[in-house]
Coordinates of C-alpha atoms and ligand atoms in Angstrom, one line a residue:
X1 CA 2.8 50.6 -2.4
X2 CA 0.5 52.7 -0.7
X3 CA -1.7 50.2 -0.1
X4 CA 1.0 47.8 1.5
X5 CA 2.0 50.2 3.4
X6 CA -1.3 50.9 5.5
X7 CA -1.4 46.9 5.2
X8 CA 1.6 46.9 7.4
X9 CA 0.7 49.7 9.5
X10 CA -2.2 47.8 10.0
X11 CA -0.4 44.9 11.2
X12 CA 1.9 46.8 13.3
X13 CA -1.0 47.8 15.4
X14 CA -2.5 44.6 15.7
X15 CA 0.2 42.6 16.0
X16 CA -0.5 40.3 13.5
X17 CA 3.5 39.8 11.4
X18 CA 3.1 40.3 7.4
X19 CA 5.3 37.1 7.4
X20 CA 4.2 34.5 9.3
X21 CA 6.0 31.3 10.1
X22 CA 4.7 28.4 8.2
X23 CA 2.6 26.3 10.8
X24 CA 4.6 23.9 12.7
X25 CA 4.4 20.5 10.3
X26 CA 1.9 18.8 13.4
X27 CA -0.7 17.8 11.1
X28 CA -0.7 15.6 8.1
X29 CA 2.0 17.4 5.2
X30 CA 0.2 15.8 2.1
X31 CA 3.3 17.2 0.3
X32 CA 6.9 15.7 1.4
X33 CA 9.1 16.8 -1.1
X34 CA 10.9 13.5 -1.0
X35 CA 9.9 9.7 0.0
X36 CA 12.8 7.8 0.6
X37 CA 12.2 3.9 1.1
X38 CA 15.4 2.2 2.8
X39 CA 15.5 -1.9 2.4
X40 CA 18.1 -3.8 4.1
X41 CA 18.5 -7.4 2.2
X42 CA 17.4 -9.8 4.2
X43 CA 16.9 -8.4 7.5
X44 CA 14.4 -10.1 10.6
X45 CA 12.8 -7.4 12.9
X46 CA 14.4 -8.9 16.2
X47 CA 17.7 -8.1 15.2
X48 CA 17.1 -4.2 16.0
X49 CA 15.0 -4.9 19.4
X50 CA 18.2 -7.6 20.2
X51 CA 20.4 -4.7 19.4
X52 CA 18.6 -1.2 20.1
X53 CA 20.7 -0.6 23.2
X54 CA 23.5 -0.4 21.5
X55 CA 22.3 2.1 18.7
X56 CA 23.8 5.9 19.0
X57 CA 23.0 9.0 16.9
X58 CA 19.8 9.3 14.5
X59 CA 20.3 6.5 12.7
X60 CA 17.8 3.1 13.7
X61 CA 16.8 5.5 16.3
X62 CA 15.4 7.8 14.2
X63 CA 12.6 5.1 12.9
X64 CA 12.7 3.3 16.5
X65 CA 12.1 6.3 18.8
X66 CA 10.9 9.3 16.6
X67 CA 9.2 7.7 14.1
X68 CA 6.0 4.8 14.0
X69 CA 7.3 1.6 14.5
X70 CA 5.7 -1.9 14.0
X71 CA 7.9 -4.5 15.3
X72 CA 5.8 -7.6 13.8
X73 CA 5.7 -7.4 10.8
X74 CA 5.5 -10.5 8.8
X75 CA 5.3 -11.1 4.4
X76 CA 1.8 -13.3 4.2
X77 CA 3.4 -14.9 1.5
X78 CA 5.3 -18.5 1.5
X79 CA 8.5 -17.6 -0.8
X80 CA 10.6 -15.6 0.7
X81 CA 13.0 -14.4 -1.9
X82 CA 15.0 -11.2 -2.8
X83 CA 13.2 -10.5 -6.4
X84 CA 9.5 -11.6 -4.4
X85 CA 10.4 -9.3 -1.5
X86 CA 11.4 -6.2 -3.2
X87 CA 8.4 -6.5 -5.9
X88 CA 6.0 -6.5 -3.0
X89 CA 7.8 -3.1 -1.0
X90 CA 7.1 -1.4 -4.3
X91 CA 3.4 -2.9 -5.4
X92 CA 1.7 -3.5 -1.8
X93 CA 0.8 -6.7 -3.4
X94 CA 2.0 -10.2 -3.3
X95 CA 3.5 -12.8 -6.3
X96 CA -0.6 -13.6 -7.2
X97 CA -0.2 -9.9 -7.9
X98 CA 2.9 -8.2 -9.1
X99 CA 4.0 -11.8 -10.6
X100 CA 7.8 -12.5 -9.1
X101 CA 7.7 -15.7 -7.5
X102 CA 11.8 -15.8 -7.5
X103 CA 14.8 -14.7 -8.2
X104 CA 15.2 -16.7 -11.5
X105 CA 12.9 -19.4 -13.0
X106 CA 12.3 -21.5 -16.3
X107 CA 10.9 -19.7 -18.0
X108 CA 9.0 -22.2 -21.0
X109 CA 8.0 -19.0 -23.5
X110 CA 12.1 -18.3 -23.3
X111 CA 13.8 -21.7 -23.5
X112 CA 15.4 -24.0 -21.8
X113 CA 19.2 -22.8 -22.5
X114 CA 19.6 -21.3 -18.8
X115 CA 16.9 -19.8 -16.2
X116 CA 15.7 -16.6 -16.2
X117 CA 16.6 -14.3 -13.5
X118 CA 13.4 -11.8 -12.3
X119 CA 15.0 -8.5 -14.3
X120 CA 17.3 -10.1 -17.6
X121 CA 15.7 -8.6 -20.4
X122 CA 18.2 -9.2 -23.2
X123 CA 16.1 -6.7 -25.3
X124 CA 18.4 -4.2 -23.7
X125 CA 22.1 -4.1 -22.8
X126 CA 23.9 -2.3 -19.6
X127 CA 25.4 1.0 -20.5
X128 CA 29.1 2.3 -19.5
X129 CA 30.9 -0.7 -18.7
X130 CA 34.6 -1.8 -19.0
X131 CA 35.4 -2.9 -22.4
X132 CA 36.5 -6.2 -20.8
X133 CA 32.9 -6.5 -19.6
X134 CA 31.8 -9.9 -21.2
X135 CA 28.1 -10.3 -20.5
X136 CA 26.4 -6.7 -21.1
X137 CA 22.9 -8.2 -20.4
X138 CA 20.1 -5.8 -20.4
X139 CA 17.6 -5.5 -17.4
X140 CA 14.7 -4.1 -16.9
X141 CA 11.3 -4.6 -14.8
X142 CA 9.2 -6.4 -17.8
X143 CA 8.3 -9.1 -15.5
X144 CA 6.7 -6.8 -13.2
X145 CA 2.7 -6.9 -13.8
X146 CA 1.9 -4.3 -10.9
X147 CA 2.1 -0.8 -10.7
X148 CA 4.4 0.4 -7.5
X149 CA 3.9 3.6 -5.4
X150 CA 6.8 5.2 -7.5
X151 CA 4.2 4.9 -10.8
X152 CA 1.5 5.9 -8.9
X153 CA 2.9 8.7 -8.1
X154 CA 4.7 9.7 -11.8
X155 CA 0.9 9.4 -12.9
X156 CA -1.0 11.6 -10.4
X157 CA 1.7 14.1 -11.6
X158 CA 2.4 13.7 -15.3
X159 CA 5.3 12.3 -14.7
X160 CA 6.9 15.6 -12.8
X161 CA 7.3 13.5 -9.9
X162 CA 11.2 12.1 -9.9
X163 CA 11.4 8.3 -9.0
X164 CA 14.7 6.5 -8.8
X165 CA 16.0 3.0 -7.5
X166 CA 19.2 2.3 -6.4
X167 CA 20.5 -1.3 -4.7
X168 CA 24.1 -3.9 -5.3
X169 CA 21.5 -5.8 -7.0
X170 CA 19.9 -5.6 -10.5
X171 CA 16.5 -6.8 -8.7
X172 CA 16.8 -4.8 -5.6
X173 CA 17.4 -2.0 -7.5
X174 CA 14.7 -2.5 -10.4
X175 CA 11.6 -4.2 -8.6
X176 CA 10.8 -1.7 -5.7
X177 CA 10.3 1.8 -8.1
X178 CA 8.6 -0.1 -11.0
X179 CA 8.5 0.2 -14.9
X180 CA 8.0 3.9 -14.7
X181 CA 10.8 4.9 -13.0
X182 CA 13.1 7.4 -14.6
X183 CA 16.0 5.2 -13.7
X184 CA 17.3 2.3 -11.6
X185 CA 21.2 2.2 -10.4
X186 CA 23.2 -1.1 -9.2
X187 CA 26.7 -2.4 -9.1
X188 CA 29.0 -4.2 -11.8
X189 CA 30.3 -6.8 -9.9
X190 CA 33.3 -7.0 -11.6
X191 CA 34.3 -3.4 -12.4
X192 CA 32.5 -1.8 -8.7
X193 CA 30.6 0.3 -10.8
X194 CA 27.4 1.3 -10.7
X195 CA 25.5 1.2 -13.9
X196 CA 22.3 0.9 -15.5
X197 CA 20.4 -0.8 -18.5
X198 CA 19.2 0.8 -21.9
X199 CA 15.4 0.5 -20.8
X200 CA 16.3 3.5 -18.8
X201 CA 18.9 5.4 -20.2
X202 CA 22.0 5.1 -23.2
X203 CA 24.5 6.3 -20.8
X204 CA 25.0 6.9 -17.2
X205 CA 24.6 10.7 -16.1
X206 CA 27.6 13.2 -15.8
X207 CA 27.0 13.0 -11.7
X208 CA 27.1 9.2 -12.0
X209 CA 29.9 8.8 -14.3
X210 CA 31.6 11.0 -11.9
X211 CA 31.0 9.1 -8.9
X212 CA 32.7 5.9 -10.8
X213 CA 35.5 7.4 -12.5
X214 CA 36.4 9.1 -8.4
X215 CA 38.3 7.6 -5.7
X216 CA 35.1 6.4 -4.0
X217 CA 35.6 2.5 -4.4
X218 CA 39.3 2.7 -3.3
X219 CA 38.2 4.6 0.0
X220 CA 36.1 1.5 0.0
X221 CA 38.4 -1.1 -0.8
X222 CA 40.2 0.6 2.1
X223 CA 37.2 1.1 4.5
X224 CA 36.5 -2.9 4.1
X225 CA 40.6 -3.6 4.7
X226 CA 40.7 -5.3 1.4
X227 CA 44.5 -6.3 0.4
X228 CA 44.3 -8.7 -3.0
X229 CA 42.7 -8.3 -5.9
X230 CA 39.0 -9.7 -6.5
X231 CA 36.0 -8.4 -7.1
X232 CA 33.3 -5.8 -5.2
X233 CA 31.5 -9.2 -3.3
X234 CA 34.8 -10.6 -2.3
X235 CA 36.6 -7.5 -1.3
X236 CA 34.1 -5.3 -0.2
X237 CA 30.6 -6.8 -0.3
X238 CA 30.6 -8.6 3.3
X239 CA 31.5 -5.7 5.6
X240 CA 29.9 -2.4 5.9
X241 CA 31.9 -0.7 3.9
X242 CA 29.4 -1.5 1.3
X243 CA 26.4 0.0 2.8
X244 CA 28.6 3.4 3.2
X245 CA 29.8 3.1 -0.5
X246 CA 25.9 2.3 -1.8
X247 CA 24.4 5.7 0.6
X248 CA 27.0 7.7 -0.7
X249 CA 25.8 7.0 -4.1
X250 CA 22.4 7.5 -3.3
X251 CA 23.8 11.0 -1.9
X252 CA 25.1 11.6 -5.2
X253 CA 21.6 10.7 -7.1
X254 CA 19.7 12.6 -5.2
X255 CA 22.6 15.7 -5.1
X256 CA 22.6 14.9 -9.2
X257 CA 19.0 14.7 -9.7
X258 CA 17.7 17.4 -7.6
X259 CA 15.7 15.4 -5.9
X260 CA 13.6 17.2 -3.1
X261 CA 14.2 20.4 -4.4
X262 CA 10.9 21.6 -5.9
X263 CA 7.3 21.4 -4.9
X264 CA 6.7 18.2 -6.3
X265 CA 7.2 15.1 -3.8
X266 CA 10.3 12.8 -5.5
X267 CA 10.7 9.3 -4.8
X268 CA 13.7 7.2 -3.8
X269 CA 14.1 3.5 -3.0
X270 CA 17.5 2.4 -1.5
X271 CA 17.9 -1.5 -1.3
X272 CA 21.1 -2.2 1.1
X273 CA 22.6 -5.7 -0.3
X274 CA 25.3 -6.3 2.1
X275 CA 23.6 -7.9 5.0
X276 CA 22.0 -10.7 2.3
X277 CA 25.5 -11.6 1.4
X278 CA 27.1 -11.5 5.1
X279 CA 24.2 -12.9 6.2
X280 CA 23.9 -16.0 4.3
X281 CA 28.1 -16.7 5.3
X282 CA 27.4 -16.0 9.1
X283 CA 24.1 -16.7 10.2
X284 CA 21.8 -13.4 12.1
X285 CA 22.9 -14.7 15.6
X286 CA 27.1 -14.4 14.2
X287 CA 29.1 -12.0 15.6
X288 CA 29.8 -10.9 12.4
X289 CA 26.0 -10.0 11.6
X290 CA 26.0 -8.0 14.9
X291 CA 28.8 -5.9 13.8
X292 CA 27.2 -5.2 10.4
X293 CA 24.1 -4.0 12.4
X294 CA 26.0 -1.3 14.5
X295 CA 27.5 -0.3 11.3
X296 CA 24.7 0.1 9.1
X297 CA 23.0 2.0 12.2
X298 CA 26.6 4.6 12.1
X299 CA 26.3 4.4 8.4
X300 CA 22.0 5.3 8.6
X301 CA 22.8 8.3 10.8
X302 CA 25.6 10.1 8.7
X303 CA 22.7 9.5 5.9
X304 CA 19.5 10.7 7.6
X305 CA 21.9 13.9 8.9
X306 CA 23.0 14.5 5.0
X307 CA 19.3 14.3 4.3
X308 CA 18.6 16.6 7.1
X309 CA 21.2 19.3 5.6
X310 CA 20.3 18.5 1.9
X311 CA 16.7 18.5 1.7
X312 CA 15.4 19.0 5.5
X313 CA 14.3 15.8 7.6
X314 CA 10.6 17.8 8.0
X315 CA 10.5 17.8 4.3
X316 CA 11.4 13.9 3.8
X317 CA 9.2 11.0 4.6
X318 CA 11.4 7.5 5.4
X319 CA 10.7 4.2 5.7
X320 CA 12.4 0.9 6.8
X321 CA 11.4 -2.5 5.5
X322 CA 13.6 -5.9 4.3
X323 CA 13.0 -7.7 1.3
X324 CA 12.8 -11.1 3.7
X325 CA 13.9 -12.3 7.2
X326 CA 16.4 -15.8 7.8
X327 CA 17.1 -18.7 9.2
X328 CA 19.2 -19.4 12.0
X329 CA 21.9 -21.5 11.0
X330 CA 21.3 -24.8 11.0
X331 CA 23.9 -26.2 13.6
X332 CA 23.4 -23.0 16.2
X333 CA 19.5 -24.1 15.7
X334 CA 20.3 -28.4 15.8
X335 CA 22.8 -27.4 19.0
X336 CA 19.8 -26.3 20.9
X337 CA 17.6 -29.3 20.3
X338 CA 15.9 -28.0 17.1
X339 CA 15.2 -30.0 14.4
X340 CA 17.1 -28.2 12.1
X341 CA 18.1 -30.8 9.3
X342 CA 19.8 -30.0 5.7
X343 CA 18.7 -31.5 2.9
X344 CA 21.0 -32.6 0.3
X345 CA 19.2 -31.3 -2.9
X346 CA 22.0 -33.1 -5.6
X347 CA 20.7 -36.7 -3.5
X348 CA 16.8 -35.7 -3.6
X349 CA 17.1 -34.9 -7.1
X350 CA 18.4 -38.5 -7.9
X351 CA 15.8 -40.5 -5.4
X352 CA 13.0 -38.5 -7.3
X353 CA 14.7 -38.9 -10.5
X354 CA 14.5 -42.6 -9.6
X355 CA 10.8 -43.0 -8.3
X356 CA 9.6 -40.8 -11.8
X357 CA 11.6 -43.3 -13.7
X358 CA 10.0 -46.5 -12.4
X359 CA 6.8 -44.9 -13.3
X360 CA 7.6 -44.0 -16.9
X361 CA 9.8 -46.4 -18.3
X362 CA 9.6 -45.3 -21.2
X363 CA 10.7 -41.7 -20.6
X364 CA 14.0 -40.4 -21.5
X365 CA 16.2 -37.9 -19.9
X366 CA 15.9 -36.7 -16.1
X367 CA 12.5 -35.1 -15.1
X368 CA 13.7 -32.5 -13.0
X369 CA 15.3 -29.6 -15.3
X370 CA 18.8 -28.5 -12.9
X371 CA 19.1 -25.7 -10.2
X372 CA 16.5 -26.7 -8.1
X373 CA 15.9 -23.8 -5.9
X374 CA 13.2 -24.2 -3.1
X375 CA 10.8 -23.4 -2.8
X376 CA 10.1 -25.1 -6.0
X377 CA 10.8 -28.5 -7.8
X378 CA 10.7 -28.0 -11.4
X379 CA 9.5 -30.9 -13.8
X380 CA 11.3 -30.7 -17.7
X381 CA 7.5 -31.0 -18.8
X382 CA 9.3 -32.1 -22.3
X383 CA 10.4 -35.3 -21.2
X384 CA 7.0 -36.0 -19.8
X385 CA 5.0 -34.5 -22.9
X386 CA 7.4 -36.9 -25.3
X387 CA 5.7 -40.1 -23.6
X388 CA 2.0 -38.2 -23.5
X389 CA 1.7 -37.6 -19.7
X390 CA -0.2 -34.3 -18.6
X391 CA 0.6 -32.1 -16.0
X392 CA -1.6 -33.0 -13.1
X393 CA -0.2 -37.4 -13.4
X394 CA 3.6 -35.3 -13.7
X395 CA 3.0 -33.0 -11.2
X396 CA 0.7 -35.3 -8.7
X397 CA 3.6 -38.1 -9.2
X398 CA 6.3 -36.1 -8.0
X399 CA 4.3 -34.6 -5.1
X400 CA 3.9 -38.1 -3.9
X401 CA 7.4 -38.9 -4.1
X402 CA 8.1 -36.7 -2.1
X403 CA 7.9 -38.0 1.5
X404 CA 10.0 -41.1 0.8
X405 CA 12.6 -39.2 -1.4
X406 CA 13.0 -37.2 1.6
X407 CA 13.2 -40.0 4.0
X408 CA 16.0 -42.0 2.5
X409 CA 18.4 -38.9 3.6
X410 CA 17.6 -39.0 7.0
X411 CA 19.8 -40.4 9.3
X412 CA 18.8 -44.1 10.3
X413 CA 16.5 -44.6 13.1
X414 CA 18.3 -46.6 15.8
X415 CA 16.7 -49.9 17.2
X416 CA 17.5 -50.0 20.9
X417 CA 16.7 -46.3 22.6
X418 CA 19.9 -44.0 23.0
X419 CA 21.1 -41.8 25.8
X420 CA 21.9 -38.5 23.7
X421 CA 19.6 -36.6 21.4
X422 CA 19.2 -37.9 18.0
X423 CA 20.6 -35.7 15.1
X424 CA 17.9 -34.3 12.8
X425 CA 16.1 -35.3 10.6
X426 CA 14.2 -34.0 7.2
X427 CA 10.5 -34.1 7.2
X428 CA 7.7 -32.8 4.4
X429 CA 5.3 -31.1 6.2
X430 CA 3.6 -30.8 2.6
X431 CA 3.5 -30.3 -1.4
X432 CA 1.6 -28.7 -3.5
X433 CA 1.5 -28.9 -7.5
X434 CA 1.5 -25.7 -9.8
X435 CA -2.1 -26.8 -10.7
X436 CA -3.3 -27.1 -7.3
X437 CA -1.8 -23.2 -6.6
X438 CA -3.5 -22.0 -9.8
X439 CA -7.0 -23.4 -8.7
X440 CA -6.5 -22.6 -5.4
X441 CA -7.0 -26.2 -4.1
X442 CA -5.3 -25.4 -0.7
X443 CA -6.4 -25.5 2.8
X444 CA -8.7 -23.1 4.1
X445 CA -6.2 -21.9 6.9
X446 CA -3.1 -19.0 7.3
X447 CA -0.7 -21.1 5.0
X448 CA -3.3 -21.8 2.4
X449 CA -3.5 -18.2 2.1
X450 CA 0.3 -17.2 1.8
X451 CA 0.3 -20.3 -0.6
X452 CA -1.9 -18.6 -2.4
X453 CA -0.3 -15.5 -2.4
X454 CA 2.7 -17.4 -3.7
X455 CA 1.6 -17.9 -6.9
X456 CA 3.0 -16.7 -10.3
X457 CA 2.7 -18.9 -13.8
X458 CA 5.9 -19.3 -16.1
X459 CA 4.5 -21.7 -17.8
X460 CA 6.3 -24.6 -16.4
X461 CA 5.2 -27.5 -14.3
X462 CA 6.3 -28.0 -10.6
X463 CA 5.7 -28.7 -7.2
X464 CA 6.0 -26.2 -4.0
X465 CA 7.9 -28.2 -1.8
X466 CA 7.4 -27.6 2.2
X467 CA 10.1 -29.2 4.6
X468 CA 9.7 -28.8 8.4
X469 CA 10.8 -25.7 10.3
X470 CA 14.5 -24.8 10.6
X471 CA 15.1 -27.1 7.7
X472 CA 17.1 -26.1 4.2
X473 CA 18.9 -27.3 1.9
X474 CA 22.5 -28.2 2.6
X475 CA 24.6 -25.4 1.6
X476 CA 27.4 -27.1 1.6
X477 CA 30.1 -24.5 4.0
X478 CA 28.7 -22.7 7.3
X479 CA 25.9 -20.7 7.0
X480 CA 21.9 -20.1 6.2
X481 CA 19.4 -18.9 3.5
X482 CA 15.5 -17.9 3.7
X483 CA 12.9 -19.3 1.3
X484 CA 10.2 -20.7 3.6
X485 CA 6.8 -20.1 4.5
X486 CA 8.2 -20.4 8.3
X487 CA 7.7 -17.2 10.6
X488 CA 11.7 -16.3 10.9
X489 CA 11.6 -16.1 7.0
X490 CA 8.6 -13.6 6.8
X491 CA 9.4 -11.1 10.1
X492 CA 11.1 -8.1 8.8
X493 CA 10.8 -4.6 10.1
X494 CA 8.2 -1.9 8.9
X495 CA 8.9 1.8 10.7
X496 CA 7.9 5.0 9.3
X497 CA 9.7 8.6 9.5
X498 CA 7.5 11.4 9.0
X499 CA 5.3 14.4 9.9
X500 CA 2.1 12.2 9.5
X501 CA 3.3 9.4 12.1
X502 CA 2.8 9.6 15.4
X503 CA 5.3 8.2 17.2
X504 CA 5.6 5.0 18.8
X505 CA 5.7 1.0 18.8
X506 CA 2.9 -0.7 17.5
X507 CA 2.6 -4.1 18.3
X508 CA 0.3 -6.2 16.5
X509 CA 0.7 -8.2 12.8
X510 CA 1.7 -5.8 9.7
X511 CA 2.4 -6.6 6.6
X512 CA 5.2 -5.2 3.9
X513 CA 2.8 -4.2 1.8
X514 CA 1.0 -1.8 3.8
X515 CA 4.1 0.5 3.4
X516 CA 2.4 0.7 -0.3
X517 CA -0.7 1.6 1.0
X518 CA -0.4 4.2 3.5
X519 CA 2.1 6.4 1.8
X520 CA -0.4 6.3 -1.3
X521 CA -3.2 7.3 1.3
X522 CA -1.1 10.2 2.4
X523 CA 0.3 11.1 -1.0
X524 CA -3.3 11.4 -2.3
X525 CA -3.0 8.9 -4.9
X526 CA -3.9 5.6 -6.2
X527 CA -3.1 2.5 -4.4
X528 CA -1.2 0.8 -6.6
X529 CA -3.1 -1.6 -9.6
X530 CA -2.8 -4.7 -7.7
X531 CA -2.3 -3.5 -3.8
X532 CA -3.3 -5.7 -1.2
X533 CA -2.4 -3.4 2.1
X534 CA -4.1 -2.0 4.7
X535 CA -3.6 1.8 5.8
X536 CA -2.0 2.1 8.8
X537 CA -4.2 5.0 10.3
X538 CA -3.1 3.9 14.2
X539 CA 0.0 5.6 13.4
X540 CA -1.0 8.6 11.9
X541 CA -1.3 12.1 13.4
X542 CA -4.9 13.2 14.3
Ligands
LIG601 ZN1 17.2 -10.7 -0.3

């Protein structure tokens, strides 16, 4: 005592305070106590420039004007999926790496009863369900082959550090925190629940249980203006009242888990699914998508100000990706002279079915196993393998059926010249065969490297098919999808909230999975197993 007392005398006469302020957080913090990671479901970057003037409060504005933002940012991949998209944010690597090519695929080692989606794991069932819940499924990241940041960082601290996922979606929710993640959260369609699988947990927590037995979803059902009955993605799923109802229980996990509250740095990923569904109805140049923006920006501010009165916004680390980016729809694109064609995929099937059957007679049953879902073209490799045929002749036969199949749907070609512009028509600007991805026998240009990127093995036989820009397959009511190796189906925002980043735009290519990177640079820890990303160091503080 005696001693602290001269000690403060001491200081007293020098001016010098016993407790000093902890330096202002200017320089690199290598110790956020949380990293929250915010996906918006298929989101393209130029839909916050096209709207920024119209943001209020801290919400896109916080990333946009206070924190590092890279405006082109574009997946070097060419299959722009959900489950592909979200496997990337988490691994910093691409499907050659983390191995999701799709959302579901055959999958041969599994059977050929239905296709696997990226996360079913029937070795494990969801927990906490209605009793009238029929298919209790399991889930779980076992197709993942790639560490994520999340894991990275539950190594580097024996597993102290807290890592959680939370999305609408199984995959969104799964992918992005990885296999070591102490749980992953995502809705029951059906019930509006959230709920999880046994590879995490047997039951759902008190805080989580509380959040579904409350009032919440009918504040939402109300919020969206829903009157009948239905379920969440009819009722709810296509306005913003589903992005409120999803932060609010991302709130609850990180109030429940005590996330952010010790010096160990936490990890959250938050995948918001209701733009993908809106989206895909309206098109990103509706009306309807614009609305959704402003509200997901109201619905990002009350957030990032919770998080600011929770946990402290200089103690939290954000950023802002999309799993993928989208199409315009079709006829806004064909309206302005694009050459946006459909394709009909039922009709394709049957004019390839057709071609493979005039070259084996003798086979039996169709070739293509059902669901087509482009990017790829899947062969039933055991109606070829009946009749002896390997998989290059399969695979090479369909590939060069492919132009013609594909020409008999376009519209004839008049014979005298016409005075209006002619509708569109389908083209294949090119195919490649599972074998010729595997051995890499692809140009030596941009797209043979995002083919290459593209590449996962299932262990069925099939053929990446490429159709012309703007083109898709018909959808069959209004609307749009992503899937392509085109640029509108790769751009997707990457901004950064932190005290490492300097603020400001920078312009110039990025990719999604330098996200992974840098904040494993400034976390001090691995990259993760199979990262590909670069470190962003123009945006970081001196
Ligand atoms: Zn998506």
């Amino acid at each position: 005592m005696r001693r602290l007392n001269s000690l403060a005398a001491l200081a007293l006469s020098l001016w010098i305070p016993l407790n000093p302020k902890p330096a202002q957080a200017q320089a690199y913090d290598g110790h956020p106590k949380l990293v929250v990671i915010v996906v918006i479901d298929q989101f393209r970057a130029d839909l916050l420039e096209r709207y920024r003037s119209e943001f209020k409060g801290r919400g896109f504005n916080l990333l946009l004007n206070e924190g590092a933002w890279f405006p082109d940012c574009y997946y070097n991949y060419a299959n722009t999926k959900t489950a592909p998209g979200h496997a990337t944010i988490g691994t910093g690597a691409y499907s050659d790496g983390h191995g999701i090519e799709s959302n579901e695929w055959w999958d041969a080692s599994r059977g050929y009863a239905h296709r696997v989606s990226s996360v079913e794991d029937e070795r494990y069932t969801l927990v906490d369900l209605p009793a009238s819940t029929k298919d209790l499924t399991g889930a779980s990241p076992l197709n993942l082959h790639a560490s994520t940041l999340g894991d990275e960082l539950r190594l580097a601290t024996q597993g102290k550090a807290k890592v959680f996922g939370v999305s609408l979606k199984d995959r969104a929710a799964i992918l992005p925190p990885g296999q070591s993640a102490n749980a992953a959260y995502w809705l029951d369609d059906a019930s509006g629940r959230f709920t999880t699988s046994t590879y995490y947990r047997q039951h759902l927590p008190a805080w989580a249980a509380a959040f579904n037995s409350g009032d919440r979803l009918a504040a939402a059902a109300h919020e969206a203006g829903a009157t009948g009955k239905g379920n969440f993605s009819s009722q709810i799923e296509l306005t913003s009242a589903a992005n409120h109802y999803e932060l609010d229980f991302a709130q609850a996990l990180i109030s429940g888990e005590k996330l952010g509250q010790d010096p160990v740095t936490d990890l959250l990923t938050v995948s918001l699914s209701a733009h993908d569904l809106a989206g895909h109805k309206y098109g990103p140049d509706s009306e309807s998508e614009h609305q959704m923006v402003l509200g997901l920006d109201r619905d990002l501010d009350r957030f990032f100000a919770w998080l600011d009165s929770a946990v402290g916004l200089k103690n939290v680390w954000i950023a802002l990706t999309a799993d993928h980016g989208v199409a315009p729809v079709p006829a806004t694109a064909a309206a302005l002279g694009i050459d946006a064609a459909t394709v009909d995929l039922k009709a394709l099937g049957e004019q390839l079915n057709a071609a493979l059957s005039a070259k084996f007679p003798q086979a039996k049953g169709s070739f293509l196993l059902p669901g087509s879902d482009l990017p790829y073209l899947t062969l039933d490799r055991r109606v070829l393998e009946a009749i002896g045929i390997d998989e290059k002749t399969a695979e090479d036969s369909l590939s060069a059926a492919l132009p013609e199949a594909v020409a008999k749907l376009a519209p004839p070609t008049p014979k005298e010249p016409v005075s209006s512009r002619l509708p569109p028509t389908p083209v294949v600007v090119n195919s490649y065969t599972r074998l010729q991805l595997e051995h890499g026998e692809l140009p030596p240009t941009e797209m043979g490297r995002e083919l290459a990127h593209s590449y996962s093995y299932h262990g069925n036989w099939y053929v990446f098919l490429m159709l012309g820009q703007y083109e898709m397959p018909d959808l069959h009511s209004a609307g749009t999808t992503h899937f392509s190796p085109w640029s509108y189906d790769r751009h997707v925002p990457l901004a950064f909230y932190g005290a490492p980043f300097q603020p400001g735009t920078y312009r110039g290519r990025v990719e999604p999975v330098d996200l992974a990177a840098t904040f494993a640079s400034l976390l001090g820890v691995n990259q993760p197993s199979a990262s590909v990303g670069r470190v962003l160091t123009e945006s970081l503080k001196k």
